[in-house]
GROMACS .gro file of C-alpha atoms in nm:
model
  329
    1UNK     CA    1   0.000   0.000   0.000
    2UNK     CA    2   0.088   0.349  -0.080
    3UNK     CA    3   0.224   0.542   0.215
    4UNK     CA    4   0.054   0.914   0.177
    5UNK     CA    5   0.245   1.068   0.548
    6UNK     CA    6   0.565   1.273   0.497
    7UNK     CA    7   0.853   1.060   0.486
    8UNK     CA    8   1.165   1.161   0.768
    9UNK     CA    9   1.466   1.199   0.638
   10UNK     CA   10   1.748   0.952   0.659
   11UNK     CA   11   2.156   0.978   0.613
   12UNK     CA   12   2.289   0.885   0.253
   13UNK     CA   13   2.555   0.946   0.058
   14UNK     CA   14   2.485   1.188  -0.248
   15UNK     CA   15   2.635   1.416  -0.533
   16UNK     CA   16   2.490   1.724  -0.599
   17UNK     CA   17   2.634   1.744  -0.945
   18UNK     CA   18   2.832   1.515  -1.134
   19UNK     CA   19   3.245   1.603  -1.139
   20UNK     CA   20   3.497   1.371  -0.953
   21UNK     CA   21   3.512   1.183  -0.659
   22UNK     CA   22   3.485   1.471  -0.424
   23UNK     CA   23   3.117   1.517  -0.526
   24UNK     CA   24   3.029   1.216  -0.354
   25UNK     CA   25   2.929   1.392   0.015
   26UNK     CA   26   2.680   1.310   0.306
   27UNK     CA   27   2.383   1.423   0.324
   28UNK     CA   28   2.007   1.402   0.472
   29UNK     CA   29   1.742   1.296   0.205
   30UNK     CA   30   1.365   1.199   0.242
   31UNK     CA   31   1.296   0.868   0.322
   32UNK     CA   32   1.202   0.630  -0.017
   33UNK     CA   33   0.822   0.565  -0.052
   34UNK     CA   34   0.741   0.172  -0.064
   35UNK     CA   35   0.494   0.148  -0.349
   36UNK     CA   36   0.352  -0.107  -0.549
   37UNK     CA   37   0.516  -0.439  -0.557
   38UNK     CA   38   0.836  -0.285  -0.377
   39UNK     CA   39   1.006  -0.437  -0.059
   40UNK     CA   40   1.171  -0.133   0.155
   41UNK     CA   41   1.512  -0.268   0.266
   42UNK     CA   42   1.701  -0.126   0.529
   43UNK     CA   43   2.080  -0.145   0.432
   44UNK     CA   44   2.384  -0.261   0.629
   45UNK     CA   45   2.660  -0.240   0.333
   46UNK     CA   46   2.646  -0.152  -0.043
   47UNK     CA   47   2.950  -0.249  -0.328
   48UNK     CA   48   3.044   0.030  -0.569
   49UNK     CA   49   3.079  -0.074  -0.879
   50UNK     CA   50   3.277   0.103  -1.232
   51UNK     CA   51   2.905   0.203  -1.352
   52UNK     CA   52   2.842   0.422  -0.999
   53UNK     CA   53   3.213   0.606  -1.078
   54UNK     CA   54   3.099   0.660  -1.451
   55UNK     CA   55   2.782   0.786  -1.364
   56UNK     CA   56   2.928   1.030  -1.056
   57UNK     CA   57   3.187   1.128  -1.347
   58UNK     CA   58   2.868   1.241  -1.536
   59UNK     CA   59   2.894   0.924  -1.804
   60UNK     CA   60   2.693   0.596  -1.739
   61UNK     CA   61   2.380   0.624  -1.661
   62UNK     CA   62   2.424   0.979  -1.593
   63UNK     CA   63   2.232   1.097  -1.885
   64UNK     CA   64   1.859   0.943  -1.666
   65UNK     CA   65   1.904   1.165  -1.375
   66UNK     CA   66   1.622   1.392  -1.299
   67UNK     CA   67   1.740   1.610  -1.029
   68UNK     CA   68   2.028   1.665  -0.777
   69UNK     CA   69   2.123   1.553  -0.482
   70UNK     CA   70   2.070   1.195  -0.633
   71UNK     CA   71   2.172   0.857  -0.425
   72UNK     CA   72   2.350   0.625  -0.652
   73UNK     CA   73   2.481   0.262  -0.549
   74UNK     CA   74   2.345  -0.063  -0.697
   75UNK     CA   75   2.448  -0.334  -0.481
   76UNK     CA   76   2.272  -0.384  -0.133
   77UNK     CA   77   2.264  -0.625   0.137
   78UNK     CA   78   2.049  -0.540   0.470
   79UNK     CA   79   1.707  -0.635   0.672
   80UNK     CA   80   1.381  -0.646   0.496
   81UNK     CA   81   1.165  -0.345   0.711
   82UNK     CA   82   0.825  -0.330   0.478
   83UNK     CA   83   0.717  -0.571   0.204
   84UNK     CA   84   0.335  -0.558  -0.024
   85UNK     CA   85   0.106  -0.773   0.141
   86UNK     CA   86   0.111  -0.953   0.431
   87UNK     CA   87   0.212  -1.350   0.281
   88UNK     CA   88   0.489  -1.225   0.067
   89UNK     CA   89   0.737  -1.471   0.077
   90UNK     CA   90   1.004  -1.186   0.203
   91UNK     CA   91   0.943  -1.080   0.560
   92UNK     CA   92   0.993  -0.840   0.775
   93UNK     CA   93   1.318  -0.925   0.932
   94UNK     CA   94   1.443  -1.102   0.631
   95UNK     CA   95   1.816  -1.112   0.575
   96UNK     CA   96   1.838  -0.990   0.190
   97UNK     CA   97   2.032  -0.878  -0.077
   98UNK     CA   98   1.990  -0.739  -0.408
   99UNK     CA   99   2.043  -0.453  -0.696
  100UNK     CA  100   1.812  -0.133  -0.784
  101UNK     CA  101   1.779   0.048  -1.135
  102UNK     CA  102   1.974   0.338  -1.062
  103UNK     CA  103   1.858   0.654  -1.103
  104UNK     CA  104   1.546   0.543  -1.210
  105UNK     CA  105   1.473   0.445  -0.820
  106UNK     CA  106   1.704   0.586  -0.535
  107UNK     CA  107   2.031   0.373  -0.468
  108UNK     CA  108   2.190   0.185  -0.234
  109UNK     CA  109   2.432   0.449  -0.059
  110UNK     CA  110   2.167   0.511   0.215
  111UNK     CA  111   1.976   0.420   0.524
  112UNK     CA  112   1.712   0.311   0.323
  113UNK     CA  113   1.666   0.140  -0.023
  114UNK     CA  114   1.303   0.017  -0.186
  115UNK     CA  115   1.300  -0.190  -0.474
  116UNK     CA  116   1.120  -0.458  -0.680
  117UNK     CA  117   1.037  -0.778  -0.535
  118UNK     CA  118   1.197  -0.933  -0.855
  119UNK     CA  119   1.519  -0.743  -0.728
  120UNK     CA  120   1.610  -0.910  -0.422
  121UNK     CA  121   1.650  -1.230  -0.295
  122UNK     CA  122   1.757  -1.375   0.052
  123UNK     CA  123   2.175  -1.357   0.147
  124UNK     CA  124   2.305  -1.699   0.096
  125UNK     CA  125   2.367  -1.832   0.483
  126UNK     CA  126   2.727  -1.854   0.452
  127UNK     CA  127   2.818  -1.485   0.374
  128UNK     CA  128   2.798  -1.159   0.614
  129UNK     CA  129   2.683  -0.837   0.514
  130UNK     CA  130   3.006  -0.724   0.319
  131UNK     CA  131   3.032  -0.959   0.116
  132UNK     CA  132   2.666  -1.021   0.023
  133UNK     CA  133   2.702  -0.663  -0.080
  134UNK     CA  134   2.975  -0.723  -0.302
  135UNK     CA  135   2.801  -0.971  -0.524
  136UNK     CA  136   2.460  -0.900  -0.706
  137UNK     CA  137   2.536  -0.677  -0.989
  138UNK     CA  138   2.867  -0.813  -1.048
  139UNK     CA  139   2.751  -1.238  -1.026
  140UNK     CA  140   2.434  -1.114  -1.252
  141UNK     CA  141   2.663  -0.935  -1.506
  142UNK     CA  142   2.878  -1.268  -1.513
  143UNK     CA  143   2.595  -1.500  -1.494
  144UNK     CA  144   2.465  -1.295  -1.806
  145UNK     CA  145   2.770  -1.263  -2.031
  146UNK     CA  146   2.946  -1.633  -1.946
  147UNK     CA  147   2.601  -1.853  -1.874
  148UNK     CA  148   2.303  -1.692  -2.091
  149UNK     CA  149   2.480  -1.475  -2.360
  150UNK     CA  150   2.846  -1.728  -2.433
  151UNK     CA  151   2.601  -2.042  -2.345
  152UNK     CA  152   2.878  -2.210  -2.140
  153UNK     CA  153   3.003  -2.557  -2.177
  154UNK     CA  154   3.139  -2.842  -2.121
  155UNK     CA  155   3.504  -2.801  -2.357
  156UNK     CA  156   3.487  -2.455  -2.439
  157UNK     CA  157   3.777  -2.254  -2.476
  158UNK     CA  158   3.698  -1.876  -2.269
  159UNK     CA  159   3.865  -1.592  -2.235
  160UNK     CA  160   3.785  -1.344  -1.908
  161UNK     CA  161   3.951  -1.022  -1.958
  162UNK     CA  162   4.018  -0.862  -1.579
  163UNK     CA  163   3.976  -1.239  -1.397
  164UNK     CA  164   4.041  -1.059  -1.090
  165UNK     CA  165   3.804  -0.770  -1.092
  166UNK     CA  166   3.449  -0.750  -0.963
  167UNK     CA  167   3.251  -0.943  -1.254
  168UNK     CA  168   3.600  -1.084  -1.392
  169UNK     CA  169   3.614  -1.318  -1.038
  170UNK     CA  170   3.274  -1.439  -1.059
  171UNK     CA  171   3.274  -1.468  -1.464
  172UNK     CA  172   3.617  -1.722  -1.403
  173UNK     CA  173   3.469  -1.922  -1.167
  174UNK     CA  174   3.105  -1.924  -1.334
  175UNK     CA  175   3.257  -2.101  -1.625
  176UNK     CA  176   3.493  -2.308  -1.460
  177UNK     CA  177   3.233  -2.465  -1.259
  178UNK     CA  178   3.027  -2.571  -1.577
  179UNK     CA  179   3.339  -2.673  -1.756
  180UNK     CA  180   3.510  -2.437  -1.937
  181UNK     CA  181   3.895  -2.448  -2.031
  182UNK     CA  182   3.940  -2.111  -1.885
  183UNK     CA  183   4.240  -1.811  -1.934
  184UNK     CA  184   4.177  -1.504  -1.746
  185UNK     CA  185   4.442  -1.218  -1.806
  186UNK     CA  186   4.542  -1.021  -1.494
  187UNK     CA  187   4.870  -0.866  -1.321
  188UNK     CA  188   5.112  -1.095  -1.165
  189UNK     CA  189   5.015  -1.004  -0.824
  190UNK     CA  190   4.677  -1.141  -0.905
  191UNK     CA  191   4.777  -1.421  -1.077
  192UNK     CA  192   4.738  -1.652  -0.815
  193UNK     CA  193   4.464  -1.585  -0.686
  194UNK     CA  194   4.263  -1.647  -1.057
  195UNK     CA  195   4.406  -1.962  -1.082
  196UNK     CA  196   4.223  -2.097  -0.750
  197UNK     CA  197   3.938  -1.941  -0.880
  198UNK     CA  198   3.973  -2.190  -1.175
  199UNK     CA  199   4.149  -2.015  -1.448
  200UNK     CA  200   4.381  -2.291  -1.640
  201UNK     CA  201   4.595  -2.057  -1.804
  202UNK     CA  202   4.659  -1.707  -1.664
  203UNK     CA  203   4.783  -1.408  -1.900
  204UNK     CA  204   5.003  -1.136  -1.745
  205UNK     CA  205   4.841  -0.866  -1.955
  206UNK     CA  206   5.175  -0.656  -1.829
  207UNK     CA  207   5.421  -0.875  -2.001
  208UNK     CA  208   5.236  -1.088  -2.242
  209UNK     CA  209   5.055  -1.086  -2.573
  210UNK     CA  210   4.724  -1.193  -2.452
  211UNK     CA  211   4.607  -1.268  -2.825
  212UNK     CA  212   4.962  -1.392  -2.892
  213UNK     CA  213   4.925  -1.714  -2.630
  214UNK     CA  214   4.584  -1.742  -2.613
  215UNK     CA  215   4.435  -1.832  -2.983
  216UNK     CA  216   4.148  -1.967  -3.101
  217UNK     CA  217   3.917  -1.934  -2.829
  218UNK     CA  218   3.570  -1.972  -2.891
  219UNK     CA  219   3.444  -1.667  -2.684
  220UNK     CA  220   3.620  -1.379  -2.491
  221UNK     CA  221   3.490  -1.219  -2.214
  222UNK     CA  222   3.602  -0.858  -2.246
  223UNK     CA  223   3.516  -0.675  -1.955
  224UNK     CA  224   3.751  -0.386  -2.080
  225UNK     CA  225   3.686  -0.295  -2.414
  226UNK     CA  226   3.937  -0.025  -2.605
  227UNK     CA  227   3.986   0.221  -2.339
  228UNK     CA  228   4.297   0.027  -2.251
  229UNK     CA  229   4.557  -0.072  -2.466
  230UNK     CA  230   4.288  -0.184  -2.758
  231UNK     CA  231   4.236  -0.463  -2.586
  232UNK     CA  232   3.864  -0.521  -2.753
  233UNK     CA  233   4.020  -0.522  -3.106
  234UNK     CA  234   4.307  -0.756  -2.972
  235UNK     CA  235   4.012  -0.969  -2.887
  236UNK     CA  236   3.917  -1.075  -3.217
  237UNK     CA  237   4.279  -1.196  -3.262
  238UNK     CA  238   4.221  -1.440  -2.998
  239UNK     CA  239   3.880  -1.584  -3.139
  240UNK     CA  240   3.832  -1.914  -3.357
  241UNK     CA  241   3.649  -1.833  -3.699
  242UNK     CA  242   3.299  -1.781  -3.627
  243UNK     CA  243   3.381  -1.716  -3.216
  244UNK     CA  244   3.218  -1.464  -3.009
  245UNK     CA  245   3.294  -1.182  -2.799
  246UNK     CA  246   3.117  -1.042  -2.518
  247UNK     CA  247   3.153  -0.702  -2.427
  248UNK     CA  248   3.025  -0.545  -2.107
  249UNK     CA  249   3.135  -0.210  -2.060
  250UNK     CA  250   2.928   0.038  -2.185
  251UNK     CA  251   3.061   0.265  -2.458
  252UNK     CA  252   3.450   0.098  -2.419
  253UNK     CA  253   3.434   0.000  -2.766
  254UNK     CA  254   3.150   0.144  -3.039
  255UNK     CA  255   3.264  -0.033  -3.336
  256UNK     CA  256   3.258  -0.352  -3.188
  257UNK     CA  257   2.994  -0.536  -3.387
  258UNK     CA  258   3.163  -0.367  -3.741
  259UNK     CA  259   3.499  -0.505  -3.655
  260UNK     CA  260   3.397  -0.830  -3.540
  261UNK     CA  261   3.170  -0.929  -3.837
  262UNK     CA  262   3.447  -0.825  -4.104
  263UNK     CA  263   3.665  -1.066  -3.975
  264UNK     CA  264   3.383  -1.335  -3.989
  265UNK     CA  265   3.332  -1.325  -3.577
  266UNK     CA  266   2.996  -1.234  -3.386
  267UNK     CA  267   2.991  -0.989  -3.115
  268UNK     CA  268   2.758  -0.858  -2.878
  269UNK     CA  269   2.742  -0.595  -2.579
  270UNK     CA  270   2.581  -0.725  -2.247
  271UNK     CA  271   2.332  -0.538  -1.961
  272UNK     CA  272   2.267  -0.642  -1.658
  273UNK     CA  273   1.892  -0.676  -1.528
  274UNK     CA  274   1.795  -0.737  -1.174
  275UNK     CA  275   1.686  -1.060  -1.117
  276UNK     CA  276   1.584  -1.266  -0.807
  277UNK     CA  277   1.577  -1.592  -0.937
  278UNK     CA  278   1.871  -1.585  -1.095
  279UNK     CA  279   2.063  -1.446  -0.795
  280UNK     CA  280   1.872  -1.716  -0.583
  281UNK     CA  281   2.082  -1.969  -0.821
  282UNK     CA  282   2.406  -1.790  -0.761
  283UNK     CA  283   2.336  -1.810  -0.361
  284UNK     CA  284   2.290  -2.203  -0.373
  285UNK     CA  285   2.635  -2.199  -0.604
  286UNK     CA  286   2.772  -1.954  -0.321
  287UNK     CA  287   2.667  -2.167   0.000
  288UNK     CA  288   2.741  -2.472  -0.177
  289UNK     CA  289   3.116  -2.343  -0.185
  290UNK     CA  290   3.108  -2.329  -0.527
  291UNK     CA  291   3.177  -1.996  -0.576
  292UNK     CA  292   3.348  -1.753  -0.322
  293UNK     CA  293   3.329  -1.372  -0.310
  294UNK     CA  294   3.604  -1.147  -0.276
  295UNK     CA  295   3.605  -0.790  -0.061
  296UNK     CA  296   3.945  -0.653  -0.164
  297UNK     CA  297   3.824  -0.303   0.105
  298UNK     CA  298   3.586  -0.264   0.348
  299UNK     CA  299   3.521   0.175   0.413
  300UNK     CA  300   3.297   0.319   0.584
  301UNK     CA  301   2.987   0.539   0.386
  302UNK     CA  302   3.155   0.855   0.448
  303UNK     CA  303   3.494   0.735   0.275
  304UNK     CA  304   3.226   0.746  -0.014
  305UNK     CA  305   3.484   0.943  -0.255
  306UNK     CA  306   3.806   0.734  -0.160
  307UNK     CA  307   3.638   0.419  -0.217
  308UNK     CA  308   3.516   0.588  -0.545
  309UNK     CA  309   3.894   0.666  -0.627
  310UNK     CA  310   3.990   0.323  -0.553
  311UNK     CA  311   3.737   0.169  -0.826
  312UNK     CA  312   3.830   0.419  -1.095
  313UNK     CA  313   4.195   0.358  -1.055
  314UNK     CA  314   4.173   0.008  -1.138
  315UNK     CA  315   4.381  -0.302  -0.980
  316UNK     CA  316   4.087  -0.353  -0.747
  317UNK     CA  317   4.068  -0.741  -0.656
  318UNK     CA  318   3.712  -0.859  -0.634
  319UNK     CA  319   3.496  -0.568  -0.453
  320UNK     CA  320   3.501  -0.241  -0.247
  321UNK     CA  321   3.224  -0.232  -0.004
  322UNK     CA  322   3.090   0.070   0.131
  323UNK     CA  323   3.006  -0.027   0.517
  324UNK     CA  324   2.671   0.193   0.586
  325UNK     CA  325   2.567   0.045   0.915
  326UNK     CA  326   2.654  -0.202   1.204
  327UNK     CA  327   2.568  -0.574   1.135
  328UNK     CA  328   2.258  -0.626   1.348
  329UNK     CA  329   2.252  -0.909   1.659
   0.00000   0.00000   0.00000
């Protein structure tokens, strides 16, 4: 039901305009409405991911905001407060997590954050608050691009560009687990730690060709596109004939499908949609041990614009999580 009283305010963090990291501030905002089919969740941490930075930096999803300040932040994980009718199967009290459609609804940065029911799904048991946070939009992106877009198999050859990054750790292990010969590229320091998350063959994009020992894949996973070192062109140079590429971030590489398809390859960009029942999947894979989430920094909501830093410099191993309050007892 519609609440029609003034909402209170509650503590978030907010830009008033979009610039650099410094924008990000704290603030007092109204309260979010519940409506509709909406669950109102009150947060304990949220993961900031490249598409908050771009958006702060006035690129993303910039371009959809209505007014200033605005609350951005996808990723949540916190206690269900209000939910539509009284047998939904979310409850108040619930342990949740989730992702919102940013800044079409307010994000994740706050007290308070209501979305969709078909946005959040219970934490998997075996993870705290932090690292719940740290895993809906980056596991969906992965699930997306490796499981629903590449069609993952048994045999296949895969490149992940980034294997230690926020979707680049889930994508490695999400196609390990269903079979795939995997090479990830990533720094030496990192190197490692993709192999245990299931990479065969690791890449040290610093030193090595990637495209030059790792040929004739059947699909590459480029979470980087060509605002690094060309690596979406390279890409292509590591694809069988007929081999596809996956490209997730937005506006890294606009020629993508004409380059691809004179060479004979496919190619396709990837979005990620909220989606409960697909996270419920990944939270059976995560308590399963399975897959394993990685919090490279824990800050606290005011260190809003370091943490923002942080993501936009790169090198970032798994997630930064953006503490916002105290687990509860």
């Amino acid at each position: 039901m519609t609440q029609t009283t003034q909402a209170p305010t509650m503590h978030a963090l907010v830009i008033d305009r979009t610039g650099g990291p410094d924008e990000f501030h704290l603030a007092e905002v109204p309260r979010p409405l519940r409506v509709s089919d909406e669950v109102l969740v009150r947060v304990v941490a949220a993961s900031l991911n490249p598409i908050d930075v771009k958006t702060r930096a006035g690129r993303g999803t910039a371009a959809a905001i209505t007014g200033f300040p605005v609350v951005l932040g996808h990723d949540f994980a916190g206690i269900v407060e209000q939910v539509p009718y009284a047998a939904h199967p979310l409850q108040p009290g619930d342990r949740v997590y989730g992702m919102g459609r940013v800044p079409r609804t307010g994000g994740s940065f706050a007290e308070l954050i209501s979305v969709s029911s078909m946005s959040v799904a219970r934490m998997p048991a075996s993870l705290d608050f932090a690292h719940a946070a740290a895993v809906p939009l980056a596991a969906l992106t992965a699930w997306g691009a490796v499981v629903d877009t590449a069609r993952v198999h048994d045999g296949q050859r895969m490149l992940v560009h980034a294997g230690a990054g926020g979707v680049g750790h889930f994508a490695v292990q999400f196609a390990a687990y269903f079979g795939a010969n995997v090479t990830a590229t990533a720094s030496a320091r990192n190197a490692e730690f993709v192999r245990d998350l299931g990479a065969r063959r690791v890449v040290d994009y610093t030193t090595e060709r990637f495209e030059e020992v790792a040929r004739d894949q059947d699909v590459v996973i480029d979470l980087i596109g060509n605002v690094k070192d060309d690596t979406g062109v390279r890409s292509l140079d590591a694809l069988r004939p007929g081999g596809l590429v996956v490209n997730v971030p937005t506006s890294s590489w606009p020629t993508m499908r004409e380059d691809a398809e004179a060479r004979g390859l496919r190619a396709t960009g990837y979005s990620v949609s909220p989606d409960a029942r697909t996270l419920a999947v990944i939270t059976r894979l995560i308590d399963d041990g399975a897959v394993r989430v990685h919090v490279d920094r824990e800050l606290p909501l005011a260190d809003g614009a370091e943490a923002s830093r942080l993501v936009e410099a790169g090198h970032v191993r798994g997630k930064i999580v953006l503490r916002v309050a105290p687990d509860p007892a």
